[in-house]
Short mmCIF file of C-alpha atoms in Angstrom, two decimals:
data_model
loop_
_atom_site.label_atom_id
_atom_site.label_comp_id
_atom_site.label_asym_id
_atom_site.label_seq_id
_atom_site.Cartn_x
_atom_site.Cartn_y
_atom_site.Cartn_z
CA UNK A 1 -126.33 46.74 -116.41
CA UNK A 2 -127.10 50.00 -114.58
CA UNK A 3 -130.34 48.51 -113.27
CA UNK A 4 -128.44 45.48 -112.07
CA UNK A 5 -125.98 47.70 -110.26
CA UNK A 6 -128.81 49.71 -108.71
CA UNK A 7 -130.46 46.57 -107.37
CA UNK A 8 -127.20 45.39 -105.84
CA UNK A 9 -126.58 48.75 -104.25
CA UNK A 10 -130.09 48.83 -102.79
CA UNK A 11 -129.61 45.43 -101.24
CA UNK A 12 -126.34 46.59 -99.75
CA UNK A 13 -128.12 49.59 -98.28
CA UNK A 14 -130.55 47.27 -96.52
CA UNK A 15 -127.69 45.13 -95.20
CA UNK A 16 -125.80 48.20 -94.04
CA UNK A 17 -128.89 49.46 -92.20
CA UNK A 18 -129.32 46.13 -90.45
CA UNK A 19 -126.00 46.38 -88.65
CA UNK A 20 -125.83 50.15 -88.42
CA UNK A 21 -125.51 49.99 -84.64
CA UNK A 22 -122.06 48.41 -84.95
CA UNK A 23 -120.50 51.03 -87.23
CA UNK A 24 -122.68 54.08 -87.42
CA UNK A 25 -120.12 56.25 -89.22
CA UNK A 26 -119.38 53.83 -91.97
CA UNK A 27 -122.96 52.77 -92.49
CA UNK A 28 -123.82 56.39 -93.16
CA UNK A 29 -121.03 56.64 -95.73
CA UNK A 30 -122.47 53.64 -97.52
CA UNK A 31 -125.91 55.19 -97.51
CA UNK A 32 -124.49 58.40 -98.88
CA UNK A 33 -122.99 56.43 -101.76
CA UNK A 34 -126.18 54.52 -102.24
CA UNK A 35 -128.14 57.71 -103.00
CA UNK A 36 -126.18 57.93 -106.26
CA UNK A 37 -126.54 54.35 -107.45
CA UNK A 38 -125.01 54.81 -110.88
CA UNK A 39 -121.75 56.29 -109.66
CA UNK A 40 -121.51 53.99 -106.64
CA UNK A 41 -121.87 50.94 -108.87
CA UNK A 42 -119.19 52.23 -111.22
CA UNK A 43 -116.85 53.00 -108.34
CA UNK A 44 -117.14 49.52 -106.92
CA UNK A 45 -116.53 47.81 -110.29
CA UNK A 46 -112.93 47.34 -111.25
CA UNK A 47 -111.32 45.96 -114.39
CA UNK A 48 -109.16 42.90 -113.68
CA UNK A 49 -106.70 41.35 -116.11
CA UNK A 50 -105.04 38.07 -115.27
CA UNK A 51 -103.97 34.86 -116.96
CA UNK A 52 -105.60 31.64 -115.85
CA UNK A 53 -104.11 28.33 -116.96
CA UNK A 54 -102.39 30.09 -119.86
CA UNK A 55 -105.48 31.96 -121.07
CA UNK A 56 -105.55 35.78 -120.69
CA UNK A 57 -108.78 36.99 -119.06
CA UNK A 58 -110.27 40.48 -118.88
CA UNK A 59 -113.04 40.91 -116.36
CA UNK A 60 -115.09 43.67 -114.76
CA UNK A 61 -115.63 42.71 -111.14
CA UNK A 62 -117.07 44.04 -107.92
CA UNK A 63 -114.01 45.01 -105.89
CA UNK A 64 -115.06 42.50 -103.20
CA UNK A 65 -114.69 39.50 -105.51
CA UNK A 66 -112.15 37.03 -104.20
CA UNK A 67 -109.80 35.20 -106.52
CA UNK A 68 -111.69 32.00 -105.66
CA UNK A 69 -115.08 33.46 -106.65
CA UNK A 70 -113.51 34.88 -109.80
CA UNK A 71 -112.37 31.41 -110.81
CA UNK A 72 -115.54 29.59 -109.83
CA UNK A 73 -118.36 32.06 -110.51
CA UNK A 74 -116.97 34.19 -113.34
CA UNK A 75 -114.66 31.81 -115.22
CA UNK A 76 -116.61 28.64 -114.36
CA UNK A 77 -113.47 26.86 -113.26
CA UNK A 78 -115.12 24.97 -110.42
CA UNK A 79 -112.21 22.66 -109.65
CA UNK A 80 -110.96 24.98 -106.89
CA UNK A 81 -113.31 24.45 -103.96
CA UNK A 82 -114.83 26.71 -101.34
CA UNK A 83 -114.54 24.87 -98.03
CA UNK A 84 -114.31 27.27 -95.11
CA UNK A 85 -113.85 30.50 -97.12
CA UNK A 86 -111.54 31.73 -94.31
CA UNK A 87 -108.13 30.28 -95.17
CA UNK A 88 -108.39 27.44 -92.69
CA UNK A 89 -109.01 24.40 -94.90
CA UNK A 90 -106.91 24.80 -98.06
CA UNK A 91 -109.60 23.51 -100.48
CA UNK A 92 -109.21 26.74 -102.50
CA UNK A 93 -105.43 26.41 -102.95
CA UNK A 94 -104.20 27.62 -106.34
CA UNK A 95 -100.83 28.76 -107.62
CA UNK A 96 -100.16 32.43 -108.33
CA UNK A 97 -96.98 33.01 -110.34
CA UNK A 98 -95.92 29.52 -109.27
CA UNK A 99 -96.60 30.02 -105.55
CA UNK A 100 -99.51 28.39 -103.71
CA UNK A 101 -101.97 30.61 -101.84
CA UNK A 102 -105.50 30.42 -100.42
CA UNK A 103 -107.56 31.94 -103.23
CA UNK A 104 -110.42 32.65 -100.79
CA UNK A 105 -108.26 35.15 -98.86
CA UNK A 106 -107.17 37.14 -101.88
CA UNK A 107 -109.05 39.78 -103.85
CA UNK A 108 -109.05 39.51 -107.64
CA UNK A 109 -107.94 43.15 -107.86
CA UNK A 110 -104.71 42.25 -106.05
CA UNK A 111 -103.80 39.99 -108.97
CA UNK A 112 -103.54 42.33 -111.96
CA UNK A 113 -101.19 40.68 -114.47
CA UNK A 114 -100.68 37.56 -112.37
CA UNK A 115 -100.54 34.03 -113.76
CA UNK A 116 -102.93 31.69 -111.98
CA UNK A 117 -102.75 27.90 -112.20
CA UNK A 118 -105.70 25.87 -110.96
CA UNK A 119 -106.27 22.12 -110.85
CA UNK A 120 -107.72 22.43 -114.38
CA UNK A 121 -104.38 23.80 -115.57
CA UNK A 122 -102.24 21.09 -114.01
CA UNK A 123 -103.61 18.26 -116.09
CA UNK A 124 -106.67 16.82 -117.82
CA UNK A 125 -108.40 13.43 -117.59
CA UNK A 126 -106.55 12.44 -120.77
CA UNK A 127 -103.22 13.86 -119.68
CA UNK A 128 -102.86 13.72 -115.91
CA UNK A 129 -100.18 15.64 -114.04
CA UNK A 130 -97.86 13.11 -112.31
CA UNK A 131 -99.29 14.21 -108.94
CA UNK A 132 -102.85 13.61 -110.14
CA UNK A 133 -101.84 10.16 -111.40
CA UNK A 134 -100.16 9.40 -108.06
CA UNK A 135 -103.29 10.44 -106.13
CA UNK A 136 -105.32 8.03 -108.26
CA UNK A 137 -102.79 5.23 -107.86
CA UNK A 138 -102.53 5.64 -104.07
CA UNK A 139 -106.22 6.41 -103.46
CA UNK A 140 -105.34 9.83 -102.02
CA UNK A 141 -108.96 10.88 -101.52
CA UNK A 142 -112.40 9.66 -100.54
CA UNK A 143 -115.13 12.24 -101.15
CA UNK A 144 -112.73 14.30 -103.29
CA UNK A 145 -113.81 17.75 -102.15
CA UNK A 146 -110.41 18.76 -100.75
CA UNK A 147 -108.51 16.97 -103.52
CA UNK A 148 -107.95 19.84 -106.00
CA UNK A 149 -106.48 21.92 -103.19
CA UNK A 150 -104.45 18.97 -101.91
CA UNK A 151 -102.98 18.33 -105.36
CA UNK A 152 -102.15 22.00 -106.05
CA UNK A 153 -100.56 22.21 -102.63
CA UNK A 154 -98.65 18.94 -103.07
CA UNK A 155 -97.17 20.08 -106.39
CA UNK A 156 -96.15 23.41 -104.84
CA UNK A 157 -94.69 21.75 -101.73
CA UNK A 158 -92.23 19.72 -103.79
CA UNK A 159 -91.27 22.90 -105.63
CA UNK A 160 -90.76 24.75 -102.33
CA UNK A 161 -88.46 21.96 -101.11
CA UNK A 162 -86.50 22.14 -104.39
CA UNK A 163 -86.20 25.92 -103.93
CA UNK A 164 -84.74 25.51 -100.45
CA UNK A 165 -87.66 26.93 -98.45
CA UNK A 166 -87.27 25.60 -94.88
CA UNK A 167 -90.15 24.35 -92.72
CA UNK A 168 -91.03 24.01 -89.05
CA UNK A 169 -89.51 20.51 -88.96
CA UNK A 170 -86.31 21.27 -90.88
CA UNK A 171 -83.38 20.45 -88.58
CA UNK A 172 -80.55 22.07 -90.54
CA UNK A 173 -81.70 25.43 -91.85
CA UNK A 174 -78.59 26.00 -93.96
CA UNK A 175 -78.36 22.52 -95.52
CA UNK A 176 -80.19 21.12 -98.53
CA UNK A 177 -83.94 20.62 -98.01
CA UNK A 178 -85.12 17.04 -98.42
CA UNK A 179 -88.58 15.69 -99.25
CA UNK A 180 -88.90 13.41 -96.23
CA UNK A 181 -92.31 12.19 -95.10
CA UNK A 182 -92.09 14.41 -92.00
CA UNK A 183 -91.31 17.45 -94.17
CA UNK A 184 -94.19 16.76 -96.53
CA UNK A 185 -96.67 16.20 -93.71
CA UNK A 186 -95.71 19.45 -92.01
CA UNK A 187 -95.83 21.40 -95.27
CA UNK A 188 -99.30 19.98 -96.10
CA UNK A 189 -100.82 21.04 -92.74
CA UNK A 190 -102.78 23.84 -94.40
CA UNK A 191 -104.87 21.32 -96.35
CA UNK A 192 -107.52 19.62 -94.26
CA UNK A 193 -109.17 16.33 -95.33
CA UNK A 194 -112.24 15.38 -93.32
CA UNK A 195 -112.24 11.87 -94.79
CA UNK A 196 -108.74 11.39 -93.41
CA UNK A 197 -106.91 10.36 -96.58
CA UNK A 198 -103.68 11.83 -95.24
CA UNK A 199 -101.54 8.70 -95.26
CA UNK A 200 -102.45 7.96 -98.89
CA UNK A 201 -101.78 11.57 -99.86
CA UNK A 202 -98.36 11.29 -98.22
CA UNK A 203 -97.68 8.10 -100.22
CA UNK A 204 -98.70 9.79 -103.47
CA UNK A 205 -96.41 12.71 -102.75
CA UNK A 206 -93.52 10.43 -101.81
CA UNK A 207 -93.85 8.65 -105.15
CA UNK A 208 -93.73 11.90 -107.12
CA UNK A 209 -90.86 13.22 -104.98
CA UNK A 210 -88.80 10.14 -105.84
CA UNK A 211 -89.39 10.94 -109.50
CA UNK B 1 -118.40 42.08 -96.97
CA UNK B 2 -119.07 45.82 -97.23
CA UNK B 3 -118.44 47.64 -100.45
CA UNK B 4 -115.14 49.48 -100.86
CA UNK B 5 -113.15 51.34 -103.46
CA UNK B 6 -109.60 50.32 -104.28
CA UNK B 7 -106.40 52.01 -105.38
CA UNK B 8 -102.73 51.18 -105.72
CA UNK B 9 -100.33 53.72 -104.32
CA UNK B 10 -97.01 54.52 -106.06
CA UNK B 11 -94.98 55.67 -103.03
CA UNK B 12 -95.12 55.19 -99.24
CA UNK B 13 -95.91 58.87 -98.69
CA UNK B 14 -98.70 58.73 -101.27
CA UNK B 15 -100.13 55.62 -99.61
CA UNK B 16 -99.95 57.18 -96.16
CA UNK B 17 -101.63 60.35 -97.38
CA UNK B 18 -104.39 58.40 -99.12
CA UNK B 19 -105.22 56.48 -95.95
CA UNK B 20 -104.97 59.56 -93.73
CA UNK B 21 -107.23 61.70 -95.91
CA UNK B 22 -109.87 59.12 -96.91
CA UNK B 23 -112.39 58.33 -94.21
CA UNK B 24 -112.60 54.60 -93.53
CA UNK B 25 -109.48 53.78 -95.58
CA UNK B 26 -107.03 51.00 -94.76
CA UNK B 27 -103.84 49.61 -96.27
CA UNK B 28 -103.91 46.16 -97.82
CA UNK B 29 -100.75 44.10 -98.28
CA UNK B 30 -101.19 40.31 -98.39
CA UNK B 31 -104.69 40.66 -97.00
CA UNK B 32 -104.84 37.22 -95.37
CA UNK B 33 -106.02 38.68 -92.05
CA UNK B 34 -107.83 41.76 -93.34
CA UNK B 35 -109.98 39.97 -95.96
CA UNK B 36 -110.95 37.34 -93.39
CA UNK B 37 -112.08 40.10 -91.01
CA UNK B 38 -113.84 41.96 -93.84
CA UNK B 39 -115.87 38.85 -94.65
CA UNK B 40 -117.01 38.80 -91.03
CA UNK B 41 -117.62 42.58 -91.14
CA UNK B 42 -115.33 43.05 -88.17
CA UNK B 43 -113.24 45.21 -90.48
CA UNK B 44 -115.38 47.45 -92.72
CA UNK B 45 -113.01 49.65 -94.72
CA UNK B 46 -114.66 51.85 -97.36
CA UNK B 47 -111.42 52.27 -99.30
CA UNK B 48 -108.36 50.03 -99.68
CA UNK B 49 -104.89 51.31 -100.54
CA UNK B 50 -102.82 48.45 -101.94
CA UNK B 51 -99.09 48.69 -101.14
CA UNK B 52 -97.83 46.00 -103.53
CA UNK B 53 -96.35 48.48 -106.05
CA UNK B 54 -94.18 50.40 -103.55
CA UNK B 55 -91.03 48.41 -104.34
CA UNK B 56 -90.78 47.31 -100.70
CA UNK B 57 -90.27 43.64 -101.50
CA UNK B 58 -86.52 43.28 -100.98
CA UNK B 59 -84.24 42.19 -98.13
CA UNK B 60 -81.05 44.29 -98.13
CA UNK B 61 -77.80 44.19 -96.16
CA UNK B 62 -77.25 47.29 -94.05
CA UNK B 63 -73.93 49.08 -93.46
CA UNK B 64 -73.76 47.93 -89.85
CA UNK B 65 -74.01 44.28 -90.88
CA UNK B 66 -77.72 43.96 -90.23
CA UNK B 67 -80.69 43.50 -92.57
CA UNK B 68 -83.41 45.80 -93.82
CA UNK B 69 -86.59 43.96 -94.73
CA UNK B 70 -89.17 45.56 -97.02
CA UNK B 71 -92.70 45.57 -95.63
CA UNK B 72 -94.03 43.59 -98.61
CA UNK B 73 -91.52 40.71 -98.28
CA UNK B 74 -93.58 37.57 -97.78
CA UNK B 75 -93.22 35.46 -94.65
CA UNK B 76 -91.93 32.59 -96.82
CA UNK B 77 -89.34 34.73 -98.60
CA UNK B 78 -88.08 36.21 -95.34
CA UNK B 79 -87.80 32.85 -93.59
CA UNK B 80 -85.96 31.35 -96.59
CA UNK B 81 -83.54 34.26 -97.08
CA UNK B 82 -79.99 32.84 -96.80
CA UNK B 83 -78.81 35.48 -94.32
CA UNK B 84 -81.87 35.06 -92.13
CA UNK B 85 -81.35 31.30 -92.02
CA UNK B 86 -77.66 31.76 -91.25
CA UNK B 87 -77.61 34.73 -88.87
CA UNK B 88 -81.16 35.14 -87.54
CA UNK B 89 -82.36 31.53 -87.31
CA UNK B 90 -84.80 32.40 -84.51
CA UNK B 91 -86.71 34.46 -87.09
CA UNK B 92 -86.84 31.64 -89.66
CA UNK B 93 -87.97 29.24 -86.92
CA UNK B 94 -90.67 31.61 -85.67
CA UNK B 95 -92.09 32.32 -89.12
CA UNK B 96 -92.16 28.65 -90.04
CA UNK B 97 -93.96 27.85 -86.78
CA UNK B 98 -96.87 30.06 -87.82
CA UNK B 99 -99.86 29.60 -90.13
CA UNK B 100 -99.72 27.33 -93.21
CA UNK B 101 -97.55 27.31 -96.33
CA UNK B 102 -100.29 28.97 -98.36
CA UNK B 103 -100.73 31.77 -95.82
CA UNK B 104 -97.00 32.34 -95.37
CA UNK B 105 -96.66 32.76 -99.14
CA UNK B 106 -99.16 35.61 -99.11
CA UNK B 107 -98.71 37.18 -95.68
CA UNK B 108 -96.21 40.03 -95.53
CA UNK B 109 -93.73 41.36 -93.00
CA UNK B 110 -95.61 44.57 -92.23
CA UNK B 111 -99.00 42.87 -92.36
CA UNK B 112 -97.91 40.18 -89.94
CA UNK B 113 -96.90 42.84 -87.40
CA UNK B 114 -100.43 44.21 -87.70
CA UNK B 115 -102.19 40.85 -87.40
CA UNK B 116 -105.15 41.31 -85.10
CA UNK B 117 -105.93 39.13 -82.12
CA UNK B 118 -107.49 35.70 -82.55
CA UNK B 119 -109.62 36.04 -79.39
CA UNK B 120 -112.83 34.13 -80.17
CA UNK B 121 -114.93 36.90 -78.62
CA UNK B 122 -113.36 39.46 -80.97
CA UNK B 123 -114.40 37.23 -83.88
CA UNK B 124 -117.94 36.58 -82.60
CA UNK B 125 -119.91 39.70 -83.49
CA UNK B 126 -122.77 38.58 -81.23
CA UNK B 127 -120.52 39.04 -78.20
CA UNK B 128 -119.47 42.30 -76.54
CA UNK B 129 -115.87 43.26 -77.27
CA UNK B 130 -114.09 46.48 -76.31
CA UNK B 131 -111.60 45.96 -79.11
CA UNK B 132 -114.25 45.62 -81.78
CA UNK B 133 -116.52 48.29 -80.33
CA UNK B 134 -115.00 50.58 -77.68
CA UNK B 135 -117.08 50.66 -74.49
CA UNK B 136 -118.97 47.47 -75.40
CA UNK B 137 -117.56 45.37 -72.55
CA UNK B 138 -115.50 42.18 -72.65
CA UNK B 139 -117.08 38.74 -72.83
CA UNK B 140 -113.70 37.02 -72.61
CA UNK B 141 -112.72 37.99 -69.07
CA UNK B 142 -115.42 35.78 -67.52
CA UNK B 143 -115.64 33.53 -70.55
CA UNK B 144 -113.50 30.81 -72.09
CA UNK B 145 -110.07 32.32 -71.56
CA UNK B 146 -107.75 29.34 -71.95
CA UNK B 147 -106.11 30.79 -75.07
CA UNK B 148 -105.96 34.37 -73.81
CA UNK B 149 -103.47 36.66 -72.12
CA UNK B 150 -101.91 36.31 -68.68
CA UNK B 151 -99.85 39.51 -68.50
CA UNK B 152 -100.05 43.07 -69.84
CA UNK B 153 -103.83 42.64 -70.05
CA UNK B 154 -106.38 45.04 -68.55
CA UNK B 155 -109.91 45.16 -67.18
CA UNK B 156 -110.99 46.11 -70.73
CA UNK B 157 -109.31 43.30 -72.69
CA UNK B 158 -107.35 40.10 -72.12
CA UNK B 159 -106.62 39.30 -75.78
CA UNK B 160 -103.14 38.40 -77.02
CA UNK B 161 -101.12 39.47 -80.00
CA UNK B 162 -101.25 36.15 -81.90
CA UNK B 163 -98.21 36.22 -84.20
CA UNK B 164 -94.91 34.35 -84.11
CA UNK B 165 -92.65 36.46 -86.35
CA UNK B 166 -92.85 39.51 -84.09
CA UNK B 167 -91.79 37.47 -81.05
CA UNK B 168 -88.49 36.65 -82.76
CA UNK B 169 -88.14 40.25 -83.95
CA UNK B 170 -88.57 41.42 -80.36
CA UNK B 171 -85.80 39.05 -79.25
CA UNK B 172 -83.60 40.42 -82.05
CA UNK B 173 -84.25 44.10 -81.08
CA UNK B 174 -85.74 44.85 -84.50
CA UNK B 175 -86.77 48.38 -85.43
CA UNK B 176 -89.92 49.19 -87.43
CA UNK B 177 -89.40 51.95 -90.00
CA UNK B 178 -92.41 54.01 -91.03
CA UNK B 179 -93.48 56.96 -93.16
CA UNK B 180 -96.15 59.38 -91.95
CA UNK B 181 -98.76 61.09 -94.15
CA UNK B 182 -96.64 64.28 -94.20
CA UNK B 183 -93.77 62.26 -95.69
CA UNK B 184 -91.56 62.20 -92.59
CA UNK B 185 -89.96 58.92 -91.57
CA UNK B 186 -89.46 57.52 -88.10
CA UNK B 187 -88.10 54.36 -86.48
CA UNK B 188 -90.05 52.55 -83.76
CA UNK B 189 -88.22 49.91 -81.64
CA UNK B 190 -90.04 46.57 -81.65
CA UNK B 191 -90.36 46.96 -77.88
CA UNK B 192 -92.58 50.01 -78.35
CA UNK B 193 -94.47 48.96 -81.50
CA UNK B 194 -97.34 47.01 -79.93
CA UNK B 195 -99.23 48.71 -77.10
CA UNK B 196 -100.69 47.27 -73.95
CA UNK B 197 -104.49 47.39 -74.08
CA UNK B 198 -105.24 49.64 -71.09
CA UNK B 199 -108.59 51.39 -71.55
CA UNK B 200 -108.19 51.53 -75.35
CA UNK B 201 -107.80 47.98 -76.61
CA UNK B 202 -108.92 49.06 -80.10
CA UNK B 203 -105.62 50.96 -80.44
CA UNK B 204 -103.08 48.20 -80.92
CA UNK B 205 -99.85 49.78 -82.14
CA UNK B 206 -97.81 52.98 -81.93
CA UNK B 207 -98.73 53.82 -85.54
CA UNK B 208 -100.52 57.14 -86.09
CA UNK B 209 -103.47 57.36 -88.49
CA UNK B 210 -102.18 56.81 -92.02
CA UNK B 211 -98.62 56.00 -90.89
CA UNK B 212 -97.27 53.16 -93.05
CA UNK B 213 -94.67 50.52 -92.21
CA UNK B 214 -91.98 50.56 -94.91
CA UNK B 215 -89.26 48.29 -93.48
CA UNK B 216 -88.18 46.25 -90.49
CA UNK B 217 -84.52 46.68 -89.62
CA UNK B 218 -82.53 43.97 -87.85
CA UNK B 219 -79.33 44.99 -86.03
CA UNK B 220 -76.08 43.13 -86.76
CA UNK B 221 -76.22 39.43 -85.82
CA UNK B 222 -75.67 38.64 -82.13
CA UNK B 223 -74.44 35.07 -82.63
CA UNK B 224 -75.44 32.41 -80.10
CA UNK B 225 -77.82 29.51 -80.52
CA UNK B 226 -81.28 30.40 -81.81
CA UNK B 227 -84.50 28.74 -80.67
CA UNK B 228 -88.22 29.17 -81.24
CA UNK B 229 -90.32 26.66 -79.36
CA UNK B 230 -94.07 26.88 -79.78
CA UNK B 231 -96.58 24.90 -77.71
CA UNK B 232 -100.04 24.50 -79.22
CA UNK B 233 -103.03 22.18 -79.33
CA UNK B 234 -101.82 20.43 -82.49
CA UNK B 235 -98.38 20.02 -83.98
CA UNK B 236 -98.87 22.34 -86.93
CA UNK B 237 -101.06 25.19 -88.09
CA UNK B 238 -102.40 26.43 -84.74
CA UNK B 239 -101.90 29.53 -82.63
CA UNK B 240 -99.55 29.39 -79.68
CA UNK B 241 -100.65 28.65 -76.16
CA UNK B 242 -97.12 29.72 -75.31
CA UNK B 243 -94.13 30.33 -77.54
CA UNK B 244 -90.56 31.16 -76.58
CA UNK B 245 -88.00 32.88 -78.80
CA UNK B 246 -84.49 32.69 -77.38
CA UNK B 247 -80.91 33.44 -78.33
CA UNK B 248 -78.52 31.72 -75.92
CA UNK B 249 -74.80 32.54 -75.80
CA UNK B 250 -72.06 30.03 -74.88
CA UNK B 251 -71.71 31.61 -71.41
CA UNK B 252 -75.41 31.08 -70.67
CA UNK B 253 -76.44 34.71 -71.09
CA UNK B 254 -78.89 35.69 -73.80
CA UNK B 255 -82.30 37.08 -74.55
CA UNK B 256 -85.77 35.62 -74.43
CA UNK B 257 -89.22 36.75 -75.60
CA UNK B 258 -92.55 35.02 -74.97
CA UNK B 259 -95.51 34.80 -77.36
CA UNK B 260 -99.16 33.87 -76.85
CA UNK B 261 -99.28 35.40 -73.38
CA UNK B 262 -99.71 39.17 -73.76
CA UNK B 263 -100.85 42.01 -76.04
CA UNK B 264 -97.29 42.11 -77.38
CA UNK B 265 -94.23 39.89 -77.55
CA UNK B 266 -93.24 39.76 -73.87
CA UNK B 267 -89.63 40.47 -72.98
CA UNK B 268 -87.80 42.34 -70.24
CA UNK B 269 -84.11 43.03 -69.69
CA UNK B 270 -84.48 42.02 -66.04
CA UNK B 271 -85.76 38.60 -67.12
CA UNK B 272 -82.98 38.25 -69.73
CA UNK B 273 -80.45 38.85 -66.95
CA UNK B 274 -81.80 35.80 -65.09
CA UNK B 275 -80.99 33.40 -67.96
CA UNK B 276 -77.79 32.05 -66.33
CA UNK B 277 -79.93 31.22 -63.26
CA UNK B 278 -82.30 28.99 -65.19
CA UNK B 279 -85.82 28.96 -66.57
CA UNK B 280 -87.64 29.31 -63.24
CA UNK B 281 -85.75 32.49 -62.41
CA UNK B 282 -86.42 33.98 -65.84
CA UNK B 283 -90.13 33.22 -65.78
CA UNK B 284 -90.51 34.38 -62.18
CA UNK B 285 -89.10 37.74 -63.24
CA UNK B 286 -90.82 38.03 -66.63
CA UNK B 287 -94.24 37.07 -65.25
CA UNK B 288 -94.00 38.79 -61.84
CA UNK B 289 -96.98 41.02 -62.69
CA UNK B 290 -99.07 38.29 -64.33
CA UNK B 291 -102.85 38.34 -63.85
CA UNK B 292 -103.94 34.99 -65.28
CA UNK B 293 -107.49 33.66 -65.19
CA UNK B 294 -108.29 30.32 -63.64
CA UNK B 295 -108.40 28.82 -67.13
CA UNK B 296 -105.08 30.14 -68.43
CA UNK B 297 -102.89 30.12 -65.30
CA UNK B 298 -101.26 27.00 -66.77
CA UNK B 299 -99.47 29.22 -69.29
CA UNK B 300 -96.95 30.41 -66.70
CA UNK B 301 -95.59 26.97 -65.72
CA UNK B 302 -95.85 26.03 -69.41
CA UNK B 303 -93.64 29.01 -70.30
CA UNK B 304 -91.12 27.91 -67.68
CA UNK B 305 -91.03 24.32 -68.96
CA UNK B 306 -90.76 25.45 -72.58
CA UNK B 307 -87.82 27.68 -71.72
CA UNK B 308 -86.26 24.90 -69.62
CA UNK B 309 -86.42 22.68 -72.70
CA UNK B 310 -84.62 25.33 -74.73
CA UNK B 311 -81.90 25.76 -72.10
CA UNK B 312 -81.39 21.99 -71.98
CA UNK B 313 -81.13 21.90 -75.79
CA UNK B 314 -78.67 24.80 -75.68
CA UNK B 315 -76.40 22.84 -73.34
CA UNK B 316 -76.38 19.81 -75.62
CA UNK B 317 -76.15 21.89 -78.79
CA UNK B 318 -79.41 20.55 -80.20
CA UNK B 319 -80.81 22.49 -83.14
CA UNK B 320 -78.47 25.45 -82.78
#
């Protein structure tokens, strides 16, 4: 374990040296830490407790670990996808305490005690979530890479409309929110599909919204 | 991403002190901008102070009939708050015009005020950038500048403040409440919160080292019809080429702030006073000192037409 940490720290030292011209002050701080590999490794590791799809998890993670990498690399829940890794594509969308976020733009350490729901927690091949079943029925995907994020987002969008969260296309901000096609399209704009399955995704969502 | 240590502060003063006394420390709230920049090593904090446990996640009524918004209130929660929808609709409209649902759920009020520019040359670490590295030069001024600033810019930097929420807050005369590392509080008017770049484009706000945003205060509602019109390259989930936040009163007076054009939400009282005279008069006054590039000069007529659309809607009572 200590040896592992030392190797990681050494590699970081090399990386820091490579771009030292950009941030001289901070690179030297990193090198100062790197001279004491044991303590630096311990400092950077943080305990993280969260619940994923109903199962409590206790992990020891590098502080840099995103929620997405925690799910995929440490918990082997590879349904959530890494598309752009910069919050632009939505393939990593998961729900945190019932609210959808980009798991690539969140650190695991920010989520102590949080309840995470991924595509694996929504349904299973034997027991599909209604949104999953609707995506199948309406052919709401082609290659499927963006689909877990699309489905998590779609489920959360209908919940947001039920909770009265307005959107950019909502005409009457004080009235009841309705799951119109225009509303659902606007609210899904953070999920990109390069295959262009949008119209079928909208049909799947409309079916679930009708109930 | 560079290595960093992490702590959660228990009070604003404790958080401010931790950032002020730890070299290379930064606050983290939602993190949607900061983590992105850390992945690119444009931001390289060595220590993060998380502000999520400070209890600053509520929207409260104030005695004067206004609202006091905790810094950790999410963009979604703020835009959906019943009083914001009812009395400060320009703010709901502005927030919902920005980013995506996922990002708005995570992004916070204070964090959104501190969102850094989206200038492509700031993001490209192979390019010189005075904001990223003071004294480095600016590749944007003679580069692709279509998205960039037309007013309030300098010979060092022509980047814009990219957000939407702050444009509405500027139109509403919001006040940013802070706590300094020594525990003292102060209130910064939205007008003075973001700085013009000048020779120091890496210094973006009036905040002192370690000073933490705790709340944003909105004065009592001003009535009128509220508008936020945003023009961009696609209909959703894109930064503004130009945005206009406006509150228009029945007699044609009002207030107007422009986004996507300057280092800060752009508003002047002299331009507000021209509202009864129409969009051309307002924009002529507001953009009198503009220094556009050949590629972004279109933003000034675009601002005029966007405002003209709002004034036409105000007359017909559309989307009040």
